[in-house]
Amino acid sequence: MAVRYDPSQFPPFAVTVDLVVLTIRDETPDELSVLLVDRGSAPHKGRPALPGGFTHVDEDIEAAAYRELEEEAGLQRREVHLEQLRTYGAPRRDPRMRVVSVAWLALGASLPEPTAGSDAAGARWVPLSQALESRLAFDHATILADGVERARAKLEYTGLATAFVGRTFTVADLRRVYETVWGTTLDPGNFHRKVTGVPGFLQATDQQTAGTRGRPAVLYRRVRTTSLNPPVMRPGS
Amino acid sequence: MAVRYDPSQFPPFAVTVDLVVLTIRDETPDELSVLLVDRGSAPHKGRPALPGGFTHVDEDIEAAAYRELEEEAGLQRREVHLEQLRTYGAPRRDPRMRVVSVAWLALGASLPEPTAGSDAAGARWVPLSQALESRLAFDHATILADGVERARAKLEYTGLATAFVGRTFTVADLRRVYETVWGTTLDPGNFHRKVTGVPGFLQATDQQTAGTRGRPAVLYRRVRTTSLNPPVMRPGS
DNA sequence: AGAATAGTGTCTTTCAGACATTATGTT
DNA sequence: AACATAATGTCTGAAAGACACTATTCT
């Protein structure tokens, strides 16, 4: 009953992963930053691009995303939140051959400049507004825009914002994430009541900030949470 | 400056599309139905599976999804709402070779039984509960579950529900979509006020139902709408 | 007339948003 | 003491949910 299959009868594709890596950097805390590389070879040589690369033939596509994150950005698996974004497969998006790209969204707390040592010498953080203006290679402008939109949308109804802060954080830290990602300002008091009032959203530690100006703030820990109901409302929407 | 690329140096993948096609059938109006085919050959010969097939080498992956929809289900592009779901690319999900599958979610109003004539003789509508119990081929059980979850979630904050009704419909028709997809009941009065109160969500026609029991209902037309704010609330969530 | 369904009105509760007030630290 | 920030309180308006009530058709 076993039938022999000849793989060559099926159209050959290359499968790549492309990464939209977003963080909020201490240097530019009012804006998202995205990790870009410069293409070292044709096509689009010299143009900025999203980090990424070819999936190996025996490698899970999610594993390929983590591997590229490590190779091109020096980021460990545990430092980032990674989720699949969308797959881009227009026939001529890469002029060399037929390439289908599975794009991923990676989020992390103020991530380090990747240039120090490692393979990731070509990668750098670019403020989002600047990245959107630059002429990215391939269809990477579309992928980047889709990734940012996904992040913005998911802040509303999930705990995704905690991916942008460290292991422990204050309510104000979390509020600044929302403000940065959405480009808005939020009322500190109302935000505090909202996020501390949703059961299971945040877990208070017994620690507080010290050495800062003003009243010390309680430190909270991330909680694995899927949905946030009712959502945090995005102003003017 | 032009460099020659040898495609054979990149790992060869096959790229398929798999379709989660959902509808609400008049025969089983209390439950979603999903389109399944029976596999005619190994692997998983005889097992039920999601419709789908190989992407052609010069074909956009979205075009491949529409083509399979036509070939395997006899459904025209204009009859369905189609959106990309997720890509599944575990190395051994298909034992024959390395296959990356781009899954799509297709929704339509009470779609016809596809067996009548055409290529789509193998396809049939299966009540969702029954499909979830059957041992689907490959990782299609996961894909189906993800597709259903996507549909359920998007009803809340988008106008996606109108994809399940015809060109014109009553508020009660739309309410039954929500009730069927969510498996709940909704208060008719509150639902009516809600959906007619959101500006731009529905467009009233000058026509009404006739020949039905009870007071005639105004017929509405679908409106291209992206977001629905505030959302329709899903009970108990 | 009675049943059935469409659509509106009313009341209560919840919660977002504006903004004042209290709490607790640093300079 | 002055200032800064955290956290809570108060008020208002909007909207959801429960449910009563009116409207309009068919049998």
Coordinates of N, CA, C and O (backbone and C1' of nucleotides) in Angstrom, one line a residue, chain A residues 154-159 178 182 191 193-199 201 225-234, chain B residues 156 230-231 233-234 236-237, chain C residues 14-17, chain D residues 16-17:
Chain A
K154 N -2.9 44.2 20.1 CA -3.0 43.2 21.2 C -2.8 43.8 22.6 O -3.1 43.1 23.6
L155 N -2.2 45.0 22.7 CA -2.1 45.6 24.0 C -3.5 45.8 24.6 O -3.7 45.7 25.8
E156 N -4.5 46.0 23.8 CA -5.8 46.3 24.3 C -6.4 45.1 25.1 O -7.0 45.3 26.2
Y157 N -6.3 44.0 24.5 CA -7.1 42.9 25.1 C -6.3 41.7 25.6 O -6.8 40.6 25.9
T158 N -4.9 41.9 25.7 CA -4.1 40.9 26.2 C -3.1 41.6 27.2 O -3.0 42.8 27.2
G159 N -2.3 40.7 27.8 CA -1.2 41.2 28.7 C 0.1 41.4 28.0 O 1.1 41.4 28.6
Y178 N 2.3 51.3 27.3 CA 1.1 51.6 26.5 C 1.2 53.0 25.8 O 0.9 53.2 24.6
W182 N 1.2 53.2 21.8 CA 0.1 53.8 21.2 C 0.3 55.2 20.8 O -0.5 55.8 20.0
F191 N -5.5 54.4 35.0 CA -4.7 53.3 34.5 C -4.4 52.4 35.7 O -4.5 51.1 35.6
R193 N -5.9 52.0 38.6 CA -7.1 51.3 39.1 C -7.4 50.2 38.1 O -7.8 49.1 38.5
K194 N -7.4 50.5 36.8 CA -7.7 49.5 35.8 C -6.9 48.2 35.9 O -7.4 47.1 36.1
V195 N -5.6 48.4 35.8 CA -4.7 47.2 35.7 C -4.6 46.5 37.0 O -4.4 45.2 37.0
T196 N -4.7 47.2 38.1 CA -4.6 46.5 39.4 C -6.0 45.8 39.8 O -6.0 44.9 40.6
G197 N -7.0 46.3 39.1 CA -8.3 45.8 39.4 C -8.7 44.5 38.7 O -9.6 43.8 39.1
V198 N -8.1 44.3 37.5 CA -8.4 43.1 36.8 C -7.8 41.9 37.5 O -6.5 41.8 37.6
P199 N -8.6 40.9 38.0 CA -8.0 39.8 38.7 C -7.1 39.0 37.9 O -7.4 38.6 36.8
F201 N -4.3 39.7 36.5 CA -3.5 40.4 35.4 C -2.1 40.7 35.9 O -1.1 40.4 35.2
T225 N -1.0 35.5 31.2 CA -2.5 35.8 31.1 C -2.8 35.8 29.6 O -2.0 36.3 28.8
T226 N -3.9 35.3 29.2 CA -4.2 35.3 27.8 C -5.1 36.5 27.5 O -4.6 37.3 26.7
S227 N -6.2 36.6 28.1 CA -7.1 37.7 27.7 C -7.3 38.6 28.8 O -7.1 38.3 30.0
L228 N -7.7 39.8 28.4 CA -7.9 40.9 29.4 C -9.3 41.5 29.1 O -9.5 42.2 28.2
N229 N -10.2 41.1 30.0 CA -11.5 41.5 29.8 C -12.1 42.1 31.0 O -12.2 41.5 32.1
P230 N -12.7 43.3 30.9 CA -12.7 44.2 29.7 C -11.4 44.8 29.4 O -10.5 44.9 30.2
P231 N -11.2 45.1 28.1 CA -9.9 45.5 27.6 C -9.5 46.9 28.1 O -10.3 47.7 28.6
V232 N -8.2 47.2 28.0 CA -7.7 48.5 28.2 C -8.1 49.4 27.0 O -7.7 49.0 25.9
M233 N -8.8 50.4 27.2 CA -9.3 51.2 26.1 C -8.2 52.1 25.5 O -7.5 52.8 26.2
R234 N -8.2 52.0 24.2 CA -7.3 52.9 23.4 C -8.0 54.2 23.1 O -9.1 54.2 22.5
Chain B
E156 N -16.4 39.3 18.0 CA -16.6 40.3 19.1 C -16.3 41.7 18.6 O -17.0 42.7 18.9
P230 N -17.7 50.1 20.8 CA -17.2 49.0 21.6 C -17.7 47.6 21.1 O -18.7 47.6 20.3
P231 N -17.0 46.6 21.4 CA -17.4 45.2 20.8 C -18.7 44.7 21.3 O -19.3 45.1 22.3
M233 N -20.3 42.0 23.3 CA -19.8 41.3 24.4 C -20.2 39.8 24.3 O -21.3 39.5 24.1
R234 N -19.2 38.9 24.5 CA -19.4 37.5 24.6 C -19.8 37.1 26.0 O -19.0 37.4 26.9
G236 N -20.1 35.6 29.6 CA -19.3 34.7 30.4 C -17.8 34.7 30.0 O -17.2 33.7 29.9
S237 N -17.3 35.9 29.7 CA -15.9 35.9 29.3 C -15.2 37.1 29.9 O -15.5 38.2 29.6
Chain C
dT14 P -22.3 45.7 39.8 O5' -21.3 46.0 38.6 C5' -21.7 45.5 37.3 C4' -20.9 46.2 36.3 C3' -19.5 46.6 36.7 O3' -18.6 46.2 35.7 C1' -20.6 48.5 35.8
dC15 P -17.0 46.1 36.1 O5' -16.4 47.4 35.2 C5' -16.8 47.5 33.8 C4' -16.5 48.9 33.3 C3' -15.2 49.4 33.8 O3' -14.6 50.1 32.7 C1' -16.9 51.0 34.2
dA16 P -13.0 50.1 32.6 O5' -12.7 51.3 31.6 C5' -13.6 51.4 30.5 C4' -13.8 52.9 30.2 C3' -12.6 53.8 30.2 O3' -12.7 54.7 29.1 C1' -14.3 54.6 31.7
dG17 P -11.4 55.5 28.7 O5' -11.6 57.0 29.3 C5' -12.8 57.7 28.9 C4' -12.9 58.9 29.8 C3' -11.6 59.7 30.0 O3' -11.8 61.0 29.7 C1' -12.7 59.3 32.1
Chain D
dA16 P -22.9 48.4 24.8 O5' -23.0 47.1 25.8 C5' -21.9 46.9 26.7 C4' -22.4 46.1 27.9 C3' -23.4 45.0 27.5 O3' -23.1 43.8 28.3 C1' -24.5 46.5 29.0
dG17 P -23.7 42.4 28.0 O5' -24.9 42.2 29.0 C5' -24.6 42.2 30.4 C4' -25.8 42.2 31.2 C3' -26.9 41.2 30.7 O3' -27.4 40.4 31.8 C1' -27.8 43.4 30.9

